[in-house]
Coordinates of C-alpha atoms and ligand atoms in Angstrom, one line a residue:
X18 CA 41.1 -28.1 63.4
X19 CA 44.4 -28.5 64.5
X20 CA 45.8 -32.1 63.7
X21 CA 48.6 -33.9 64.6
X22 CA 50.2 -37.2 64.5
X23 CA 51.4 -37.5 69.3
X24 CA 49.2 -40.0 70.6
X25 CA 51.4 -42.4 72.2
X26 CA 49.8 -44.3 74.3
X27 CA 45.5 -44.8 75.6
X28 CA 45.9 -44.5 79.2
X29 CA 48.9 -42.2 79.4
X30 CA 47.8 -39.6 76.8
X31 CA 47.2 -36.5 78.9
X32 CA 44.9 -35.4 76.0
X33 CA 41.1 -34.6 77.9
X34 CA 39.8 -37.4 75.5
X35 CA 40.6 -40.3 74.1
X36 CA 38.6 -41.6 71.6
X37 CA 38.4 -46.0 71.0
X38 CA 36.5 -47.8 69.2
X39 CA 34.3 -50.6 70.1
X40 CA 32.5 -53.7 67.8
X41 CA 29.7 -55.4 68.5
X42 CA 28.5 -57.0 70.3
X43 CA 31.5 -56.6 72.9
X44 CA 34.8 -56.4 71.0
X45 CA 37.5 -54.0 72.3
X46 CA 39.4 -52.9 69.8
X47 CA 43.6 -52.3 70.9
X48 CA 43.1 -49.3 72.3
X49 CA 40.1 -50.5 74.5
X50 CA 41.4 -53.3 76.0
X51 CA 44.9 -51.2 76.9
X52 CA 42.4 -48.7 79.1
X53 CA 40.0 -51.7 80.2
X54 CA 43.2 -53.3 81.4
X55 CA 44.3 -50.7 83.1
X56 CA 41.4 -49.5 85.2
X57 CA 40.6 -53.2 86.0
X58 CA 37.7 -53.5 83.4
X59 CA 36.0 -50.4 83.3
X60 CA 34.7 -51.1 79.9
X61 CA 34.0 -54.5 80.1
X62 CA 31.8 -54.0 83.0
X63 CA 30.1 -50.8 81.4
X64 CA 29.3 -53.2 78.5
X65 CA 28.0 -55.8 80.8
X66 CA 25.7 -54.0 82.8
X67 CA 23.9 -53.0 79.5
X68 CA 25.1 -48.9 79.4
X69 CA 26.4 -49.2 75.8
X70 CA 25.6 -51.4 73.4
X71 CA 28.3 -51.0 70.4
X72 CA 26.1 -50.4 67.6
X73 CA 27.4 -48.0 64.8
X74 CA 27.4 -44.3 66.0
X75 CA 26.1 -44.9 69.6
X76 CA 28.5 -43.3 72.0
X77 CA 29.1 -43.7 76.1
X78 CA 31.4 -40.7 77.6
X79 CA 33.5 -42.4 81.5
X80 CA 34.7 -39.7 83.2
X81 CA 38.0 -40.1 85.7
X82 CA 39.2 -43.9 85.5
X83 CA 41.5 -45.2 87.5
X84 CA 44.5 -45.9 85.6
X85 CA 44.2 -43.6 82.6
X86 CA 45.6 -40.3 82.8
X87 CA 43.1 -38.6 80.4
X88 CA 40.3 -36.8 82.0
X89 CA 37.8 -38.5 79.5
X90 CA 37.4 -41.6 77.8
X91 CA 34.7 -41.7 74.7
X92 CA 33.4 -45.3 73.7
X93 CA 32.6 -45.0 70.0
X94 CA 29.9 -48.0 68.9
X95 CA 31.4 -49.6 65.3
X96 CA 28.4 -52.1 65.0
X97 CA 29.4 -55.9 64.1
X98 CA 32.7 -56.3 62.0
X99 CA 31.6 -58.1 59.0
X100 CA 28.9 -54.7 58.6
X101 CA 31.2 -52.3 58.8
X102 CA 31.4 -51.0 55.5
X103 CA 32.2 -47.2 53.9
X104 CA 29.1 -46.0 54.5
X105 CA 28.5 -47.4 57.9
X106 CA 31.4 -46.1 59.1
X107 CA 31.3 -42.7 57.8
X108 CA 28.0 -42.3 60.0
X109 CA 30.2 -43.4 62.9
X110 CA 32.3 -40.9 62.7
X111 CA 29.6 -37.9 61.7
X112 CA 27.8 -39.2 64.8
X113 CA 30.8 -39.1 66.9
X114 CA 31.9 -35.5 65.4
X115 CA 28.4 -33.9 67.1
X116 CA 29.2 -35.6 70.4
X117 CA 33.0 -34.1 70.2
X118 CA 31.5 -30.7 69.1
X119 CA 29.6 -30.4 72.7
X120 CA 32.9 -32.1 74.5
X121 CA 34.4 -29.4 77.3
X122 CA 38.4 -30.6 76.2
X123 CA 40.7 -29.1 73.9
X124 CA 41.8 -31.3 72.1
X125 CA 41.4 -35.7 71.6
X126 CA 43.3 -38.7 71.3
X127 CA 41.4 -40.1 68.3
X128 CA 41.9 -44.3 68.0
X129 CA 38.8 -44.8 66.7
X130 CA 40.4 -45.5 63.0
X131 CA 42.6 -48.3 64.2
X132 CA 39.2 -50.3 63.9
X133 CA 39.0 -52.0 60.6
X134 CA 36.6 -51.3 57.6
X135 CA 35.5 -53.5 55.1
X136 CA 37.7 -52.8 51.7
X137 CA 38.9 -49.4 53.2
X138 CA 42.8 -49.3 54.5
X139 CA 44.0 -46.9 57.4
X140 CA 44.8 -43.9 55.0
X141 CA 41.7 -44.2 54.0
X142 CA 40.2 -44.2 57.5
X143 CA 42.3 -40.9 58.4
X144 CA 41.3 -39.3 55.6
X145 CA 37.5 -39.8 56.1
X146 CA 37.9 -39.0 60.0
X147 CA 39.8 -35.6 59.4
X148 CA 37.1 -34.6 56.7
X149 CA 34.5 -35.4 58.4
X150 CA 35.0 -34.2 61.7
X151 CA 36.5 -30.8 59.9
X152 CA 33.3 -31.1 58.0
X153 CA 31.4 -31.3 61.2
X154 CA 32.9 -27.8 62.4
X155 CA 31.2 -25.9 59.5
X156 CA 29.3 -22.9 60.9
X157 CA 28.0 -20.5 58.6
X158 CA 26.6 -18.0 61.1
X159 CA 27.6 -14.6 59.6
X160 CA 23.9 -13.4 58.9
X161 CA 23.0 -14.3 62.9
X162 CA 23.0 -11.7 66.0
X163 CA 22.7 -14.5 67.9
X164 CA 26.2 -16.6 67.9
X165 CA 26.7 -19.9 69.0
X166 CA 29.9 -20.1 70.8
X167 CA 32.4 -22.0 68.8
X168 CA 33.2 -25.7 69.8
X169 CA 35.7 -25.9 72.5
X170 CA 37.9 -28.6 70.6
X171 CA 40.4 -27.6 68.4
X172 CA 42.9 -30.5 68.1
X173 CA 42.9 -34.0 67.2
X174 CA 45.9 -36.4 68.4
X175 CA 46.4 -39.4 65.8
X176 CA 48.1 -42.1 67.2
X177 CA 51.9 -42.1 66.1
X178 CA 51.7 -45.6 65.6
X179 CA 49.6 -44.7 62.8
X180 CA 52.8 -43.8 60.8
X181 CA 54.9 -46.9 61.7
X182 CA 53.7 -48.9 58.2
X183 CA 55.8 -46.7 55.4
X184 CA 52.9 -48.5 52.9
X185 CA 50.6 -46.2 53.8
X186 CA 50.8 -42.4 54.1
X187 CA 48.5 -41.5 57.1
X188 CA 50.1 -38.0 57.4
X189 CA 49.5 -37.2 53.7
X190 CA 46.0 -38.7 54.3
X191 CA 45.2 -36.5 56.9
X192 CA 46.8 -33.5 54.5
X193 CA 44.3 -34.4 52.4
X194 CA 41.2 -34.9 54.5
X195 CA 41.8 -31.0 56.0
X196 CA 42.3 -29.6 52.9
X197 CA 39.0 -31.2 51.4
X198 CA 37.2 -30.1 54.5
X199 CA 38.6 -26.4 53.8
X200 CA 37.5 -26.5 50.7
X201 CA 34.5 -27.8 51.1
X202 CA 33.8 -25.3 53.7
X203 CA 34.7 -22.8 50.9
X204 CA 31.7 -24.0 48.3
X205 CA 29.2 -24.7 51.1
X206 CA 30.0 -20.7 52.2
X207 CA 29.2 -19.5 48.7
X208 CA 26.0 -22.1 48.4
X209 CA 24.6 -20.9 51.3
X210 CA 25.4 -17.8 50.7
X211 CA 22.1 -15.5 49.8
X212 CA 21.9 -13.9 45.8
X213 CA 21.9 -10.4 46.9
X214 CA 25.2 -10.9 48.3
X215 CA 27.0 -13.2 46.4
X216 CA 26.5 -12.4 42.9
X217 CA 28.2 -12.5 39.6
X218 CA 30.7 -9.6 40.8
X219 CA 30.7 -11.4 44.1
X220 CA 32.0 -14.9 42.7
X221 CA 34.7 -12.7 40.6
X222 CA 36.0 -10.7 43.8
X223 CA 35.9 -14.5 45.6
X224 CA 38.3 -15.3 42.8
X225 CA 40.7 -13.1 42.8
X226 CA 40.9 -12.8 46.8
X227 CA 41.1 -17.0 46.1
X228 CA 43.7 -16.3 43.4
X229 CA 46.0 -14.3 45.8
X230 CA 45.9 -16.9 48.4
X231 CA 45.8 -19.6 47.0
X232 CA 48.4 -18.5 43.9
X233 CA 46.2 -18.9 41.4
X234 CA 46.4 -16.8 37.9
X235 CA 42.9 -15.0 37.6
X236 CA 41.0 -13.6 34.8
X237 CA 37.7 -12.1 34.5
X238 CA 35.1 -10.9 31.7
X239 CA 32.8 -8.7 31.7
X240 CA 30.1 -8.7 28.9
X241 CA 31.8 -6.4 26.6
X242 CA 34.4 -8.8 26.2
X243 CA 31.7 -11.6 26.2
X244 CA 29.9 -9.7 23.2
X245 CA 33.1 -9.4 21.2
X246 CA 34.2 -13.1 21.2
X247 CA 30.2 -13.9 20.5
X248 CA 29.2 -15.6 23.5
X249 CA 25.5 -15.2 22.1
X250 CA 24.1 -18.3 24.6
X251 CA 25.1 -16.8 28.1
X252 CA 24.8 -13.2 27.5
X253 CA 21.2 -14.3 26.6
X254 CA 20.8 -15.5 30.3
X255 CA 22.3 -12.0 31.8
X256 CA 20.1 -10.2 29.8
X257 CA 17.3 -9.6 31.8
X258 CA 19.1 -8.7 35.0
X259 CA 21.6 -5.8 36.1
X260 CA 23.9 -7.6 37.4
X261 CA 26.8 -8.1 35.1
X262 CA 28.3 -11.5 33.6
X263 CA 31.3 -12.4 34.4
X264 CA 33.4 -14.9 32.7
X265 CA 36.0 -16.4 35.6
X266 CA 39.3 -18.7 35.0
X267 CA 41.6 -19.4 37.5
X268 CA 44.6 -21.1 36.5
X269 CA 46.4 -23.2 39.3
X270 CA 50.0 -24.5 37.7
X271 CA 50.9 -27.0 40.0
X272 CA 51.9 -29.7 37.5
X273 CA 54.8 -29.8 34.8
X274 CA 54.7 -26.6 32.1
X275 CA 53.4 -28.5 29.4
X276 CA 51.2 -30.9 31.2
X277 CA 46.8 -30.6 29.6
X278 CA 45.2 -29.0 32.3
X279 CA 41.9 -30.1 34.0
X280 CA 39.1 -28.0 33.0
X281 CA 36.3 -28.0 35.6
X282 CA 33.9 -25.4 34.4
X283 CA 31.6 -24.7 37.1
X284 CA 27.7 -23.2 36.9
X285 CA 27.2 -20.1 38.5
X286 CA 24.2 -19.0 37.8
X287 CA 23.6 -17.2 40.8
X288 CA 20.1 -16.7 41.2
X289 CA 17.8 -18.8 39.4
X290 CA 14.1 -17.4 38.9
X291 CA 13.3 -19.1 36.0
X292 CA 13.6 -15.9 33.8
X293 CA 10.2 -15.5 31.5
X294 CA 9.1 -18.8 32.2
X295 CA 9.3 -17.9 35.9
X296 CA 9.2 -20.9 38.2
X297 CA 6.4 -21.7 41.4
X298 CA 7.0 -19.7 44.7
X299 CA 7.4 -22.7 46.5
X300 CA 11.2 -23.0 47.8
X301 CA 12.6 -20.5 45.0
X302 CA 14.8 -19.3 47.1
X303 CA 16.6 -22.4 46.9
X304 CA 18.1 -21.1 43.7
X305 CA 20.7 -19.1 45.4
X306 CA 22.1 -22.6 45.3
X307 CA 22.4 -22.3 41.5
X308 CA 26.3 -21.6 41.8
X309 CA 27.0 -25.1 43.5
X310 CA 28.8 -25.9 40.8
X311 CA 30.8 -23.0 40.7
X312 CA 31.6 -23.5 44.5
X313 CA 32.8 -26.6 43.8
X314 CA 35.4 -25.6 41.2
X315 CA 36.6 -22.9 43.9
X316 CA 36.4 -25.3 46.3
X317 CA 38.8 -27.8 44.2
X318 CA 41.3 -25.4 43.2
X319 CA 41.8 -24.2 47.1
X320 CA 41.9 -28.0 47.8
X321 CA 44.1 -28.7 45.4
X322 CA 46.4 -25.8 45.7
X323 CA 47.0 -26.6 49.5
X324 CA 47.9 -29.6 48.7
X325 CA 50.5 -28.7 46.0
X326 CA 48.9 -31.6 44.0
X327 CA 51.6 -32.1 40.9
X328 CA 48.5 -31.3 38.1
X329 CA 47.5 -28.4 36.2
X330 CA 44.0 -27.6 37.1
X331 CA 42.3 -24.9 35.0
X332 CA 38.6 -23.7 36.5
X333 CA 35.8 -22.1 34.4
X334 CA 33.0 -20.2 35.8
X335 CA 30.4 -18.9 33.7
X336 CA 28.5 -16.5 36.1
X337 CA 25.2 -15.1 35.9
X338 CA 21.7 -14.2 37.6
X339 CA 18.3 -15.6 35.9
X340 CA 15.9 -13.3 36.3
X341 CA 12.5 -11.8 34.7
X342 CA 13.0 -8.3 33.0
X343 CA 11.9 -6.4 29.9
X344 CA 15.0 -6.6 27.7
X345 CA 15.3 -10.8 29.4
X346 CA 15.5 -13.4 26.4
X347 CA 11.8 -15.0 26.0
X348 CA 10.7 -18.4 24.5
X349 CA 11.2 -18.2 20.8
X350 CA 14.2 -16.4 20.7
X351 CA 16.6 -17.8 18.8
X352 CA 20.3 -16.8 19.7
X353 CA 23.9 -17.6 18.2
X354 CA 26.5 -19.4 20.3
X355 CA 30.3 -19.3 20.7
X356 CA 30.9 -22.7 18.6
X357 CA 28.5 -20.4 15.8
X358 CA 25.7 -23.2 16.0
X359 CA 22.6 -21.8 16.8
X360 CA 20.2 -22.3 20.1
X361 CA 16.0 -21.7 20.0
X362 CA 15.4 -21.2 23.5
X363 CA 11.9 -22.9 24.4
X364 CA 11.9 -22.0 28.3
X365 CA 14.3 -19.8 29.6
X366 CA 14.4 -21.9 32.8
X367 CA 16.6 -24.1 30.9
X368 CA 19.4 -21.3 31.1
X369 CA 22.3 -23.7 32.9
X370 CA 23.5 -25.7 29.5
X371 CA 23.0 -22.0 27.9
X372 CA 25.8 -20.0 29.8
X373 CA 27.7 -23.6 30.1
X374 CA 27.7 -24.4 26.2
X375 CA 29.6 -20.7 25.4
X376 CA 31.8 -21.8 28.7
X377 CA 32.4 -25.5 27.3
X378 CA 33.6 -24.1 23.8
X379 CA 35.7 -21.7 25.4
X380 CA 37.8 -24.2 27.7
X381 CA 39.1 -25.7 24.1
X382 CA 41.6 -22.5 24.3
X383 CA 43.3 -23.8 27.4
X384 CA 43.9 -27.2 25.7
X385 CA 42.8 -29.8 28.1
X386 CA 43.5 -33.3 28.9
X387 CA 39.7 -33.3 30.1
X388 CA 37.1 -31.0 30.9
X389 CA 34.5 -32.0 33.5
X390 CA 31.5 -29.6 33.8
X391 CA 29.7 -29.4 37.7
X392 CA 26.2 -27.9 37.2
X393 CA 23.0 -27.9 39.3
X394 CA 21.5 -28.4 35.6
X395 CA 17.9 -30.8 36.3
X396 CA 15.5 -31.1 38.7
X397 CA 14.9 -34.7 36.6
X398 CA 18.4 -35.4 38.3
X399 CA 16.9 -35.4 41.8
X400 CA 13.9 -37.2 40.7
X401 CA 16.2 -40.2 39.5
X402 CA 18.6 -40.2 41.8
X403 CA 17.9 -38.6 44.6
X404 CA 20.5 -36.9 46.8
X405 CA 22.8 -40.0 47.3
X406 CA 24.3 -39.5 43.4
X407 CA 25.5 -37.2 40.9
X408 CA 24.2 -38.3 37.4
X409 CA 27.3 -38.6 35.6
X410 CA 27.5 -38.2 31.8
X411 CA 30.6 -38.5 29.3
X412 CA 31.6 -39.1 25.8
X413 CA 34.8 -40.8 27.1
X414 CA 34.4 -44.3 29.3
X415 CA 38.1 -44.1 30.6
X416 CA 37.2 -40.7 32.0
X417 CA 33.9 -41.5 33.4
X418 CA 35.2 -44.6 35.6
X419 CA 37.7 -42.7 36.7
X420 CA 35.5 -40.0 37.7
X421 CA 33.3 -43.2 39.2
X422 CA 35.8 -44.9 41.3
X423 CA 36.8 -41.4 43.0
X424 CA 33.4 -40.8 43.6
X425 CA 33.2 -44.4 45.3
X426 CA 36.7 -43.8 47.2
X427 CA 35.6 -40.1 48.4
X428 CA 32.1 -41.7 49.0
X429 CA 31.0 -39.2 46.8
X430 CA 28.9 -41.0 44.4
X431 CA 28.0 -40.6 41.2
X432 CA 25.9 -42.9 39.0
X433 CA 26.2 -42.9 34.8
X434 CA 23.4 -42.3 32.6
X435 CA 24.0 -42.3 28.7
X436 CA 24.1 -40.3 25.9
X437 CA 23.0 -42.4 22.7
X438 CA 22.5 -41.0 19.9
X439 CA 18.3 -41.2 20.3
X440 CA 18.1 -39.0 23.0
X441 CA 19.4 -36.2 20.6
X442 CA 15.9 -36.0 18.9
X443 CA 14.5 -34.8 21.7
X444 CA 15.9 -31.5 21.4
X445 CA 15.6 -30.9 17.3
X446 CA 14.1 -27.9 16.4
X447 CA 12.7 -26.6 13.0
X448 CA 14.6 -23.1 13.4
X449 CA 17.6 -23.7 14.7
X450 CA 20.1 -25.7 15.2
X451 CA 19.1 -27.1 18.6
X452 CA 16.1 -26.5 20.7
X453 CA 17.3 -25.7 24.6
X454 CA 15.1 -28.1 25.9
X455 CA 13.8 -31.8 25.1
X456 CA 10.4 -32.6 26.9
X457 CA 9.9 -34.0 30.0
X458 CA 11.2 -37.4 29.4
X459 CA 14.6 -38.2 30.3
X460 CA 15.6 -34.5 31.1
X461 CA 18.6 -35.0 32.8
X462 CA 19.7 -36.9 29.6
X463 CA 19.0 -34.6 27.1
X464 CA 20.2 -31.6 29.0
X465 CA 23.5 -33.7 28.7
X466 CA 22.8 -34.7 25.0
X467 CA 22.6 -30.8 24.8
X468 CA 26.0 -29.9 26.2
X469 CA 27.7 -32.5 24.3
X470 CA 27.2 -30.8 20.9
X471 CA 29.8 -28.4 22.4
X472 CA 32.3 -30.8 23.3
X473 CA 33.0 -33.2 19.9
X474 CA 36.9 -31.4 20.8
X475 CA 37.8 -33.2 23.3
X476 CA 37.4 -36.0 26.4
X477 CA 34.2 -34.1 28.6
X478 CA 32.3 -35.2 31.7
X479 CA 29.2 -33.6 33.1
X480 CA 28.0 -34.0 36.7
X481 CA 24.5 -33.0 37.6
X482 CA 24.8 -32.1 41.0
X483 CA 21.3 -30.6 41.3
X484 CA 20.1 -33.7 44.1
X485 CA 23.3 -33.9 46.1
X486 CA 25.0 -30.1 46.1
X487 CA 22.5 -29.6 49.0
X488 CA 20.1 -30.5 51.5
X489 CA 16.3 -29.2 51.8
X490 CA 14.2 -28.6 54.6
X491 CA 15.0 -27.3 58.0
X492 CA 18.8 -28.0 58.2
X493 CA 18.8 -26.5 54.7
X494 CA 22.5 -26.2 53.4
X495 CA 25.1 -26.0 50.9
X496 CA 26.7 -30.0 51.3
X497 CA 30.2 -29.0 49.6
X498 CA 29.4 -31.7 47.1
X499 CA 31.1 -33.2 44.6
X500 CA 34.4 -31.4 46.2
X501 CA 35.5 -34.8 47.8
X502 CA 35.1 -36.8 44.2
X503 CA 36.6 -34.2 42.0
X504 CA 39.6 -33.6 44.5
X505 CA 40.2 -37.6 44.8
X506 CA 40.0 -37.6 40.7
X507 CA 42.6 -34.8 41.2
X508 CA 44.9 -37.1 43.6
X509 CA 44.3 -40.3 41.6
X510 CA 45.5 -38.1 38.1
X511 CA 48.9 -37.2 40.4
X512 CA 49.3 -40.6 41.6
X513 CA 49.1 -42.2 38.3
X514 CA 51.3 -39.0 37.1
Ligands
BES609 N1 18.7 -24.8 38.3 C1 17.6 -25.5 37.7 C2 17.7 -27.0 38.1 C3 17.3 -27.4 39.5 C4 16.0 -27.6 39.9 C5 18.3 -27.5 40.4 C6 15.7 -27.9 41.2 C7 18.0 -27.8 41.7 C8 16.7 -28.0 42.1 C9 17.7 -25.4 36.2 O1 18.1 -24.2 35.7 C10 16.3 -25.6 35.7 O2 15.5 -24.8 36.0 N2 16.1 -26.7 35.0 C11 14.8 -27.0 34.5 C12 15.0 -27.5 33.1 C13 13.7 -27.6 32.3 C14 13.1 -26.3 32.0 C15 14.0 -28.4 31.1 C16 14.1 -28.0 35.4 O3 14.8 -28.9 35.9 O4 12.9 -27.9 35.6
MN610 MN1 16.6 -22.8 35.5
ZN611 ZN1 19.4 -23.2 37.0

């Protein structure tokens, strides 16, 4: 999506359609009452005779008015003012990103964000718009005979007046809203993805093609290496399958030399069958999705790097498939970690915090500021929170309300859960240092309790992303998720730089 900053004027913007907003129960926003003026009240009479009612996300298409020279005019329903809030805006603009998507112009005259939100400025309203309606254009079609032809709109028009105000950047928001929607177009491809095709290799080739474009410094292991630096925990994951491990970093430099980098260190397991202690059937092949939060590190780092974001981001993938075999690790075993403590592995379903906790005690090389792990770790995740939150988990509470207020700001949310000290009995074991898994009670928790033994070096965040990296059911997909939150944290860290 093309986007640009030329709309001058409602009814003399030759653009086929111009988008305004519209509050209830009848209030024309500036835009509106420029094109009801000018074709003698058009809209106040469309509104009167009961066509549209201007409730949030409820659209009317007038073709041809007299007095405005665009072909189409697209009445956008904001609801009452005092309930337009984040959220019931964003579902504005995703409902009005399907209507555009079946539109027969080129290109629109978006004023829609010149309506007011509730606690949300215009840079903010931009960036949501351009995300959103990027967002809205994701296809992922390459497995299909049959294609859908492409949407016929490929520009958006942002009102120049937009820019007037030099207190708020609306170009750099919109910079930012079509780089998250690319890069969240990037992890919702390698969700969505099937396991026979993107695989451990897969995810390392999708690195080093990302490193080249993007300008990223790439580096990839394969087990041998894994073996000789003693990464005992995830090498006992890629044991029972053929497809190698791989150990990715990508390195992007955009901040000063001797700046800490962010580590995000991603999960990539990228089929998840449960291993020994196999899981149900039902839905399994919703653990191709297991690499979520891999795709979202990739997802970042593209983000980030089109952005030329002034931070030094460093991303960790620990990549592996989960699978059933004869030589695959089985519950008992007892195996020796990176950090030297060692892990009894109870169910080998449990295998996320196994390749992460080699990949956390690695990232301590790269000397970070922070390192925030993204893993589809707990199915006791979407059971708490359902797919509106990521549980969020930290041993630092600077770093976890930051990570909080980007989530709230992205509308990415995330939700803390804690990490006292009680929880860790849940995962004692009488052989070894740590059993991999803590009952059923508070699973989410002690998954993180888990992961923390490997990060006493420095400030560490863990997002479970298992609820909101995707959606079930017929529309099944890869969301992109938590892209938008970790990218804001990014943009915050440079604004605060
Ligand atoms: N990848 C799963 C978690 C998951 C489950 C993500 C459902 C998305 C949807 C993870 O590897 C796993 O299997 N976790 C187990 C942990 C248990 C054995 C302690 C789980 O949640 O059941
Ligand atoms: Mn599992
Ligand atoms: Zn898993």
């Amino acid at each position: 999506m093309q986007i640009e900053f030329t709309a001058t004027d409602p009814t003399r913007d030759r653009q086929g359609c111009v988008v305004v907003g519209i509050q209830a129960p009848k209030e024309l926003s500036a835009a509106a009452v420029r094109i009801d003026e000018a074709s003698q009240g058009a809209l106040t009479a469309a509104l009167r005779s009961g066509d549209f009612k201007a409730e949030p996300g409820r659209t009317l298409l007038l073709r041809n008015l007299a007095g405005v020279a665009a072909e189409r005019v697209l009445l956008v329903g904001c609801g009452p003012a005092a309930k337009l809030d984040a959220a019931a805006w964003r579902q504005t603009v995703t409902q009005l990103a399907r209507v555009l998507k079946e539109l027969g112009s080129t290109s629109a005259a978006l004023y829609l964000p010149e309506v007011e939100v509730r606690e949300r400025g215009l840079d903010w309203r931009v960036q949501q718009a351009v995300q959103i309606i990027g967002d809205g254009w994701y296809r992922f079609t390459g497995f299909k005979s049959d294609k859908e032809p492409a949407p016929k709109l490929k520009k958006i028009c942002l009102p120049k007046a937009f820019l007037a105000d030099p207190r708020v950047d609306c170009e750099g928001a919109a910079r930012i809203g079509s780089a998250l929607a690319q890069g969240m177009a990037l992890a919702r491809d390698l969700g969505n993805l099937p396991g026979n095709v993107c695989t451990p290799a897969y995810l390392a080739s999708e690195a080093r093609r990302l490193g080249r474009s993007a300008g990223l410094t790439v580096k990839v292991l394969g087990e041998a290496e894994m073996k000789r630096l003693g990464m005992g925990a995830l090498l006992s994951v890629s044991k029972g399958s053929r497809e190698e491990a791989k150990l990715i970093t990508m390195q992007y430099k955009g901040g000063p030399s001797g700046a800490k980098p962010v580590v995000l260190v991603g999960k990539g397991i990228t089929f998840d069958s449960g291993g020994i202690s196999i899981k149900p059937a039902a839905a399994m092949d919703e653990m191709k999705y297991d690499m979520c939060g891999a795709a979202s590190v990739f997802g970042t780092l593209l983000a980030a790097a089109q952005l030329k974001l002034p931070v030094n981001v460093t991303g960790v993938v620990p990549a592996s498939e989960n699978l059933p075999d004869g030589s695959a690790s089985k519950p008992g075993d007892i195996v020796t970690t990176l950090s030297g403590k060692s892990v009894e592995i109870l169910n080998t379903d449990a295998e996320g915090r196994l390749i992460l906790c080699d990949a956390l005690t690695y990232s301590a090389r790269f000397k970070p500021d922070v390192v925030i792990d993204i893993a589809t770790l707990t199915g006791a995740c979407i059971v708490a929170l359902g797919n509106h939150a990521s549980g969020l988990m930290s041993n630092d509470d600077d770093l976890a309300d930051a990570l909080l207020s980007a989530g709230i700001r992205a509308h990415d949310r995330a939700w803390r859960l804690p990490l006292w000290p009680e929880y860790q009995e849940q995962i004692k074991s009488p052989f070894a240092d740590m059993a991999n898994v803590g009952g059923r009670e508070a699973g989410t928790i002690t998954a993180g309790c888990f992961l923390a033994k490997f990060t006493g070096a420095f400030r560490w965040a863990h997002l479970d992303i298992a609820g909101t990296a995707w959606v079930s059911g017929k529309e099944k997909s890869a969301t992109g998720r938590p892209v938008p939150l970790l990218l804001q944290y990014l943009v915050d860290r440079a604004h605060a730089a």
